[in-house]
Short mmCIF file of C-alpha atoms and ligand atoms in Angstrom, two decimals:
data_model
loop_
_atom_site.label_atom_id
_atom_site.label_comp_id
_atom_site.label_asym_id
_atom_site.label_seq_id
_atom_site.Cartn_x
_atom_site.Cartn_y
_atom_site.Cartn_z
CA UNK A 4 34.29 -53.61 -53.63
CA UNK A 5 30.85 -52.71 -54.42
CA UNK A 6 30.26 -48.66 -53.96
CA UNK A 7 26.58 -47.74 -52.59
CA UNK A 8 26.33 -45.48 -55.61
CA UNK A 9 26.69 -48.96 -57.64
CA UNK A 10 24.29 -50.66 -55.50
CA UNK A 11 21.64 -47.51 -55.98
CA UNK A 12 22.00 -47.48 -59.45
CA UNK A 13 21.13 -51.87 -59.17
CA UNK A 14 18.29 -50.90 -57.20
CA UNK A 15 17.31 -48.64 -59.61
CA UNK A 16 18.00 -50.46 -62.82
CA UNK A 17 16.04 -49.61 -65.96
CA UNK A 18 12.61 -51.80 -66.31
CA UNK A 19 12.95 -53.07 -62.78
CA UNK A 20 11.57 -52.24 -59.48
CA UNK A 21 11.85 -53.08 -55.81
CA UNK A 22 9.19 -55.79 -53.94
CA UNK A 23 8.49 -54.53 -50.37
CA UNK A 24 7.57 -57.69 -48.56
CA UNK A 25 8.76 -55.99 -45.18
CA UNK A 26 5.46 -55.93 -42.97
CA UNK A 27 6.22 -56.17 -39.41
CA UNK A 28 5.31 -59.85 -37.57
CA UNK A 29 2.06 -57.77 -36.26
CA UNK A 30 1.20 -56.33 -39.37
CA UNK A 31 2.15 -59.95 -41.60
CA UNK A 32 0.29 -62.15 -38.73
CA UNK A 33 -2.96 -59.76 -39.53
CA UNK A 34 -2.82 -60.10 -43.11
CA UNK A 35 -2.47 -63.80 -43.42
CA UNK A 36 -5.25 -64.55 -40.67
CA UNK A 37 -7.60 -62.21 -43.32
CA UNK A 38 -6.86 -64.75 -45.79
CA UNK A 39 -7.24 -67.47 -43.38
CA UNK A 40 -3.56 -68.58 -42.63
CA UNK A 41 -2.52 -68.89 -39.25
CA UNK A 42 -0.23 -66.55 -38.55
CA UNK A 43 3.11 -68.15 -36.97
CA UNK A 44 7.33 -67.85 -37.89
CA UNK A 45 6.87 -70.71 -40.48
CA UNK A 46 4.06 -69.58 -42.53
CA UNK A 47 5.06 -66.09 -42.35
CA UNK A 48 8.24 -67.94 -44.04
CA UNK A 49 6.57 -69.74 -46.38
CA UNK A 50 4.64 -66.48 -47.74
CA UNK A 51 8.40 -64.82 -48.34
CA UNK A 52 9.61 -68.06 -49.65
CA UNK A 53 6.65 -67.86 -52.24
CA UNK A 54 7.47 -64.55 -52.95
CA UNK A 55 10.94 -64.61 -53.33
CA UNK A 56 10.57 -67.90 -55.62
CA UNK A 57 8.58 -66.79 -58.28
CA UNK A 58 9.78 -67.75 -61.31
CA UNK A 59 11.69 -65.03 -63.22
CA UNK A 60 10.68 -62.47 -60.65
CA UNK A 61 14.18 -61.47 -61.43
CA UNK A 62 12.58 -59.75 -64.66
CA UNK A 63 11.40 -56.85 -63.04
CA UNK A 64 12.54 -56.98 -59.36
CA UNK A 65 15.86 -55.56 -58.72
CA UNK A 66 15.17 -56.07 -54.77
CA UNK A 67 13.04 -57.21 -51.89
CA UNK A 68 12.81 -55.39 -48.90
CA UNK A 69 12.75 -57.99 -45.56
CA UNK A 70 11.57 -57.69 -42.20
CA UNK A 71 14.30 -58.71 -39.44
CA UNK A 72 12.70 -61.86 -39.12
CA UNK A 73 12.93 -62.71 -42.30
CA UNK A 74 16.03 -61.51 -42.88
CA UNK A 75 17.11 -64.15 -40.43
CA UNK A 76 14.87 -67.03 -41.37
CA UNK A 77 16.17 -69.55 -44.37
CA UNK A 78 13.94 -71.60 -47.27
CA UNK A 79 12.60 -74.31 -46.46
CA UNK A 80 15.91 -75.93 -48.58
CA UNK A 81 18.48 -74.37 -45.85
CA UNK A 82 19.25 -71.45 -47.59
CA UNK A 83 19.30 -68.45 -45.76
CA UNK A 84 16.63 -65.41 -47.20
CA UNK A 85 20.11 -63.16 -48.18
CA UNK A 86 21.86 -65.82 -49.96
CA UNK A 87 18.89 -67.13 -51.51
CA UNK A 88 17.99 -64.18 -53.00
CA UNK A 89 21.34 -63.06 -54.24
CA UNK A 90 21.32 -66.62 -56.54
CA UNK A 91 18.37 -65.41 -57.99
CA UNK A 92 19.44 -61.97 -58.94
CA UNK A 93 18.04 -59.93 -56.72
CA UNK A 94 19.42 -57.47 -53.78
CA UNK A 95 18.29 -58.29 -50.11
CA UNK A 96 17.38 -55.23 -47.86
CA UNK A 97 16.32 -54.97 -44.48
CA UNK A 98 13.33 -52.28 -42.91
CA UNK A 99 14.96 -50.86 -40.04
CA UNK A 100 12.94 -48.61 -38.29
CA UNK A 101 10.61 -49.54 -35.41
CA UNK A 102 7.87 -48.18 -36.35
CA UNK A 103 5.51 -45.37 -36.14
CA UNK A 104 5.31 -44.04 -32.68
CA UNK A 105 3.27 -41.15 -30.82
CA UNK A 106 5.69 -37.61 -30.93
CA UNK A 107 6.11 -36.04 -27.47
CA UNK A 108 5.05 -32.85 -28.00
CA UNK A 109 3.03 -33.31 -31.14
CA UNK A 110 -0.63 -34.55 -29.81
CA UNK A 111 -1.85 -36.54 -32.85
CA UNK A 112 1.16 -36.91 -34.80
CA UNK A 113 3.79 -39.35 -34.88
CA UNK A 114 7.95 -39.90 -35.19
CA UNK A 115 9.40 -42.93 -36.77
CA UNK A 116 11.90 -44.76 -34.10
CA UNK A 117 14.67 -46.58 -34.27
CA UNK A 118 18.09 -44.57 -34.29
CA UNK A 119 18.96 -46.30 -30.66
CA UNK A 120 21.71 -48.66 -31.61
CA UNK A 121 21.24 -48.14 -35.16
CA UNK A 122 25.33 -48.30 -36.20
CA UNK A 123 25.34 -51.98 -34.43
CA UNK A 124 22.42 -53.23 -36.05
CA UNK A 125 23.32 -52.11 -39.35
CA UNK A 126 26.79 -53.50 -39.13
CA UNK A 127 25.16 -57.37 -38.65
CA UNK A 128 22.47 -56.50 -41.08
CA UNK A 129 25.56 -55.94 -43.72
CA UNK A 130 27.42 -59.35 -42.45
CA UNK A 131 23.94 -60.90 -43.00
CA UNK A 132 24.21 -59.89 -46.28
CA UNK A 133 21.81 -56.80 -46.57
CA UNK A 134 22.54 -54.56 -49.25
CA UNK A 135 20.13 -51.70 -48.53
CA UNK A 136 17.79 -50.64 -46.11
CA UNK A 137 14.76 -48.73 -45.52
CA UNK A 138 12.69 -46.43 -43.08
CA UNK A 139 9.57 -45.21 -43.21
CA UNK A 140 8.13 -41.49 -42.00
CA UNK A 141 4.64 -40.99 -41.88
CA UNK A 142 2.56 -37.74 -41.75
CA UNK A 143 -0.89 -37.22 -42.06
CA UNK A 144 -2.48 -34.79 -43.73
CA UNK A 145 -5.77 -32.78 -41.58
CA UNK A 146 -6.91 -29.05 -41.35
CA UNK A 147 -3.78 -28.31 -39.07
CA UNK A 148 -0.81 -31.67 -39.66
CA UNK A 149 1.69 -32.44 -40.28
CA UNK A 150 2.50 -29.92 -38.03
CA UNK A 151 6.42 -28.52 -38.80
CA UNK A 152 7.74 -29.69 -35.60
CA UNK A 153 6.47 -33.57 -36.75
CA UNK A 154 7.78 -32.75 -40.85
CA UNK A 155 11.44 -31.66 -39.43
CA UNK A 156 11.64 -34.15 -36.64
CA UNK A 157 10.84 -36.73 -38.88
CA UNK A 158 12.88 -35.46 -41.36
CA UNK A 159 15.93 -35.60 -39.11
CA UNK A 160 15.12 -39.13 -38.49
CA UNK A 161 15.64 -39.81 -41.95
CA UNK A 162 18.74 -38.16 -42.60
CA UNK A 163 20.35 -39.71 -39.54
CA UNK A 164 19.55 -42.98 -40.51
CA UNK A 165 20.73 -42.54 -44.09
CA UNK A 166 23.65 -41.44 -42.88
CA UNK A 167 24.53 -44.47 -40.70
CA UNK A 168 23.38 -46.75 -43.31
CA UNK A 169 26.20 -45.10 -46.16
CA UNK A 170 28.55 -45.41 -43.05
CA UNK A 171 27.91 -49.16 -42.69
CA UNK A 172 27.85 -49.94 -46.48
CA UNK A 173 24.29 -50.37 -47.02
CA UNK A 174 22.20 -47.73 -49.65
CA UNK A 175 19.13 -45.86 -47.50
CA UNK A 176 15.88 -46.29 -49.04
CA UNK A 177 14.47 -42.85 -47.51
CA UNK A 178 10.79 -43.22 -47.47
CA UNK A 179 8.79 -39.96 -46.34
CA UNK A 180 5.32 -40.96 -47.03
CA UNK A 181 2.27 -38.79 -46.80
CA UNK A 182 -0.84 -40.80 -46.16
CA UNK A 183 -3.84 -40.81 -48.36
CA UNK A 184 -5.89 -40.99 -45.13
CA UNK A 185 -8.55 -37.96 -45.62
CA UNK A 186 -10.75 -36.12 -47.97
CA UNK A 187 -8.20 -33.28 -49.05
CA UNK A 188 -7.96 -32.63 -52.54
CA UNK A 189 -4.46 -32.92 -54.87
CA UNK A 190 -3.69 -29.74 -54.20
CA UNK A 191 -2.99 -29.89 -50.55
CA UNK A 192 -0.90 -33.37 -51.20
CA UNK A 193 1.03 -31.45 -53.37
CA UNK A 194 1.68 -28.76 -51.12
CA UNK A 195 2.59 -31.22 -48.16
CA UNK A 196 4.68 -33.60 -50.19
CA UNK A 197 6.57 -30.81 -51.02
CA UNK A 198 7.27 -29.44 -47.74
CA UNK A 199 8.27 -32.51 -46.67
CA UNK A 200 10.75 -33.24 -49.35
CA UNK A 201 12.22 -29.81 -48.81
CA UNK A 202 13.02 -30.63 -45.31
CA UNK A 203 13.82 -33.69 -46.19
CA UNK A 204 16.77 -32.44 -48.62
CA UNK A 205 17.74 -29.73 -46.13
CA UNK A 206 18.24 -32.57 -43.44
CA UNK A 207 20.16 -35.34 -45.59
CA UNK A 208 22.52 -31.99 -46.52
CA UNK A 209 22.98 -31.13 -42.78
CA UNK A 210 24.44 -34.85 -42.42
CA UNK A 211 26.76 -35.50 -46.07
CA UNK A 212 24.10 -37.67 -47.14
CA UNK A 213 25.74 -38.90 -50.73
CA UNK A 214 22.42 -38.43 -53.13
CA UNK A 215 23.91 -40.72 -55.41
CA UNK A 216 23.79 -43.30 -52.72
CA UNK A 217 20.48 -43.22 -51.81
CA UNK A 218 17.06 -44.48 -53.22
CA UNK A 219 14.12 -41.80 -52.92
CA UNK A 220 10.90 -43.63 -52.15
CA UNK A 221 7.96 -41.07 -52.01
CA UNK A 222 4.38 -41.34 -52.78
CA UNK A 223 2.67 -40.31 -55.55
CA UNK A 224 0.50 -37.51 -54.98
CA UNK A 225 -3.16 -37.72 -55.62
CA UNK A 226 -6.42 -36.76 -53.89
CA UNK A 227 -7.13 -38.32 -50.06
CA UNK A 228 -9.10 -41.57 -50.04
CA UNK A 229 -12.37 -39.96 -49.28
CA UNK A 230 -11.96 -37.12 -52.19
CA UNK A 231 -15.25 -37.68 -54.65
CA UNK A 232 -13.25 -37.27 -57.11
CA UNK A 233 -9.74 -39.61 -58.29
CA UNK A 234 -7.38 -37.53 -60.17
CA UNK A 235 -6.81 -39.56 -63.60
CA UNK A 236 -3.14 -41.00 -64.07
CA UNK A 237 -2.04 -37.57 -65.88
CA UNK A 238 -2.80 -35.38 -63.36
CA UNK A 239 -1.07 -37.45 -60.60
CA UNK A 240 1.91 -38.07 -62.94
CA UNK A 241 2.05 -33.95 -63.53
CA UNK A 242 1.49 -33.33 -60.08
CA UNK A 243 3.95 -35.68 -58.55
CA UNK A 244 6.82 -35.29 -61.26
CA UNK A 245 6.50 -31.30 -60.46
CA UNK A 246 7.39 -31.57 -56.64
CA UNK A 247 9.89 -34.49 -57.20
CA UNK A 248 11.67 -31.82 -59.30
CA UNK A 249 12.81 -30.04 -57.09
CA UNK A 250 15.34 -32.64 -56.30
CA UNK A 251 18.79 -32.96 -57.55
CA UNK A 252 19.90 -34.71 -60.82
CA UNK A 253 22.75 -36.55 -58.78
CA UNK A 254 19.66 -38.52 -56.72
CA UNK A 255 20.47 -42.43 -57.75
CA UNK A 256 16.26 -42.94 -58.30
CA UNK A 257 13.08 -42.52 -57.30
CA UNK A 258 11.14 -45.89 -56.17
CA UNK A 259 7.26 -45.37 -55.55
CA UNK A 260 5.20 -46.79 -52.45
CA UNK A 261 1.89 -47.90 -53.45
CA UNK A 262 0.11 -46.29 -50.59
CA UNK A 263 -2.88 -47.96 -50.59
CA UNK A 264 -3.99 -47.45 -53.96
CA UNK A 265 -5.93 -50.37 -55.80
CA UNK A 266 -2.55 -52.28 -57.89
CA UNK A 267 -4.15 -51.14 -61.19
CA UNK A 268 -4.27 -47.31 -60.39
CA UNK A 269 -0.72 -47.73 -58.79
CA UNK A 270 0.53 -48.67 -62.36
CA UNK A 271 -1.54 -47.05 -64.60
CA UNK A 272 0.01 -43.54 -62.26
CA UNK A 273 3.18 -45.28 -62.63
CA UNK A 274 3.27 -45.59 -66.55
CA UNK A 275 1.51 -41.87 -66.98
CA UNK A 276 4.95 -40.90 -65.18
CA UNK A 277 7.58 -42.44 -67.75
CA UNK A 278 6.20 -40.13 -70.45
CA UNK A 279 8.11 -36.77 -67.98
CA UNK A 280 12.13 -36.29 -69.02
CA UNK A 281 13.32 -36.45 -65.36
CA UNK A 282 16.99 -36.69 -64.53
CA UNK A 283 16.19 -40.17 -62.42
CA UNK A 284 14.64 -43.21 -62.57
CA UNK A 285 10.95 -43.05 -61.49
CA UNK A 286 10.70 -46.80 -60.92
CA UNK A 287 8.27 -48.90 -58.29
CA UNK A 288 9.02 -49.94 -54.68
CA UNK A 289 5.30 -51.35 -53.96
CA UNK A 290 4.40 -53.32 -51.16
CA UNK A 291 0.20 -54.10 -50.99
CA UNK A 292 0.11 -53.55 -54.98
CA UNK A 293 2.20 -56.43 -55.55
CA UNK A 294 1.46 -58.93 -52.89
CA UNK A 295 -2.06 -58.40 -52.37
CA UNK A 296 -3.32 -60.37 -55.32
CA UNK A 297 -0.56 -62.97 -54.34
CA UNK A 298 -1.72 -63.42 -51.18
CA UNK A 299 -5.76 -63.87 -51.89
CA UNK A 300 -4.90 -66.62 -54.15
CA UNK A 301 -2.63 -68.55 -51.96
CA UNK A 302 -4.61 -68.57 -48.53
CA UNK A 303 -1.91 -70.71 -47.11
CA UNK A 304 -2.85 -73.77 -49.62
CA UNK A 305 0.29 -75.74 -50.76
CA UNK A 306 -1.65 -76.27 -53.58
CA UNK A 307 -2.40 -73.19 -54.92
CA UNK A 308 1.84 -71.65 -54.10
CA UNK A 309 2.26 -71.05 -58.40
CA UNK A 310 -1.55 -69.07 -57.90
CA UNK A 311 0.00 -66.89 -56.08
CA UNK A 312 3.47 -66.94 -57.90
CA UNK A 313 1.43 -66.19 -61.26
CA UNK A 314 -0.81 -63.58 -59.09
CA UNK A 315 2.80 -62.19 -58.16
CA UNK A 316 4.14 -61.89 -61.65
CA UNK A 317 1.22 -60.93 -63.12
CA UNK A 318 1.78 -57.18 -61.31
CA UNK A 319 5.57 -57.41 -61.30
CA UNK A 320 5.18 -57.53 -65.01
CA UNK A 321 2.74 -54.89 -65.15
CA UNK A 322 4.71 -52.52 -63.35
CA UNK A 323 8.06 -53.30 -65.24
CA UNK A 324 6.42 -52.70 -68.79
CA UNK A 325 5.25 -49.38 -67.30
CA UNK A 326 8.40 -48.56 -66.82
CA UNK A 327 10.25 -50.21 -69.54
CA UNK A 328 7.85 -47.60 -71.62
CA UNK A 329 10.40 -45.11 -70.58
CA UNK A 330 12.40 -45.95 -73.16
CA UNK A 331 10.31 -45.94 -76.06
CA UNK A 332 8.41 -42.80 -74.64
CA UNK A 333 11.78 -40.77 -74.87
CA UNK A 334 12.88 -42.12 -77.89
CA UNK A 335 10.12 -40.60 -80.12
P1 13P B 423 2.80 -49.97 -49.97
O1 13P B 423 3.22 -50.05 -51.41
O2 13P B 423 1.79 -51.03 -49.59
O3 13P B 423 2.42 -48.60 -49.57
O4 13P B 423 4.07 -50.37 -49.09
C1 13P B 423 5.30 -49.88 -49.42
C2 13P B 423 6.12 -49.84 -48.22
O5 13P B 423 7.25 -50.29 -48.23
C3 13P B 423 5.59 -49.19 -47.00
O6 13P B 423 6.62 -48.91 -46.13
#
């Protein structure tokens, strides 16, 4: 049988990364009606079915992360998403958090939910054929948040959820993500990342969460959006790479979320990272950078699916030879 630490270390595979095509329906149905698509089951299927079709996507995608409807949906052949996926090489996961909701308690700030019935879902997300799974915290950063009660509640979240996913079989993608919402400088995203990452480790501790089993998606830090000025690729890489050391060298790998960023700076940040001798793989997980540029050139046209295939590929390979640079970085 396949361990989770063998599935963590396929997730995080040199050169390769993980596609995060796991927008809710509501978030999916928005996105395709800005690119003129309407929004319903089937073309939200199509869309994933472009996705997960691109030729040799294999290449540099070690996984895809699915939404449950996906999950559950097949090709337009039959084939259900899972299986589908698995002939091609790559690892299905499922997000499995409900989203983002208001914290009792916290005015302002939010706690990811999902835990109710958690074991059960996980258990016929691994007979679907799931390998991995994800959930995302989010915390934003003002004069006075996250707040600590939102950064260990949060946190807690997390480590209860990667703990029920090791239990069921399936490797946690653990994804505490501090927004670049605001006009804070890289400092302060330094100093929250890292708080949250502490508490973070303390929590997945508390619980006998296997490091080795689990994939660490973070952001990168930088400036907030409405900084005047961008930090270049060095000083993010430099930044980031110092409050990602604080974890330990048994972590399977490190998988970036794109946050936002425009796909370019997302892998130029990337590549400036590879040059840092870090203990794990610091490897892509990117939603928006990747299927952005897919989705503008498809707009829902039959005609124009290898457009966005290419547009696809075109960023999957731009992110794999940042990382594949890795290698030849170290090797001088
Ligand atoms: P972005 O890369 O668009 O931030 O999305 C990654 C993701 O999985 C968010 O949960």
């Amino acid at each position: 049988m396949t361990t989770i630490r063998q599935i963590a270390q396929q997730m995080t595979t040199f050169g390769k990364g993980i596609l995060a095509a796991d927008e809710s329906i509501g978030t999916m149905s928005s996105r395709l009606k800005n690119a003129g698509v309407e929004p319903t089951a089937l073309s939200r299927r199509d869309y994933r079915e472009l996705l997960a079709t691109a030729p040799d996507l294999a290449y540099g995608v070690s996984g895809i992360i699915f939404c449950d409807e996906t999950l559950n949906q097949t090709f337009a052949d039959g084939t259900p998403f899972p299986d589908a996926c698995r002939a091609r090489g790559i690892l299905p996961g499922i997000k499995v958090d409900t989203g983002a909701k208001p914290c009792p308690g916290l005015p302002g700030e939010t706690v990811t939910e999902g835990l109710d019935g958690l074991a059960e879902r996980l258990a016929e997300y691994a007979k679907t054929g799931a390998a991995f799974a994800k959930w995302r915290a989010v915390f934003t950063i003002t004069d006075n948040t996250p707040s600590r009660g939102s950064i260990v509640t949060n946190a807690n979240a997390l480590a209860r959820y990667a703990a029920a996913c090791q239990e069921a079989g399936l490797v946690p993608i653990v994804e505490p993500e501090v927004l670049m919402a605001g006009a804070h400088g890289i400092g302060r995203c330094t100093e929250v990342t890292a708080a949250v990452h502490q508490s973070v480790r303390e929590q997945l501790a508390l619980l006998n969460v296997d490091l080795a089993g689990i994939v660490l998606k973070p952001n990168m830090v930088t400036e907030g959006d409405d900084h005047p000025h961008p930090a270049t690729p060095d000083e993010v890489a430099a930044a980031t790479v110092d409050v990602l050391r604080s974890w330990p060298g048994d972590l399977a790998g490190v998988a970036f979320l794109s946050g936002g960023q425009p796909p370019q700076r997302a892998t130029a940040n990337l590549a400036a990272m590879q040059s840092y001798d870090t203990p794990w793989p610091l490897t892509f997980s990117f939603g928006r950078a990747l299927v952005s540029p897919a989705l503008a050139a498809w707009r829902g046209d039959e005609e124009r699916i290898g457009d966005g295939q290419a547009a696809l590929s075109a960023h999957v390979a731009a992110n794999a030879a940042a990382v594949r640079m890795r290698g030849e970085l170290q090797s001088v």
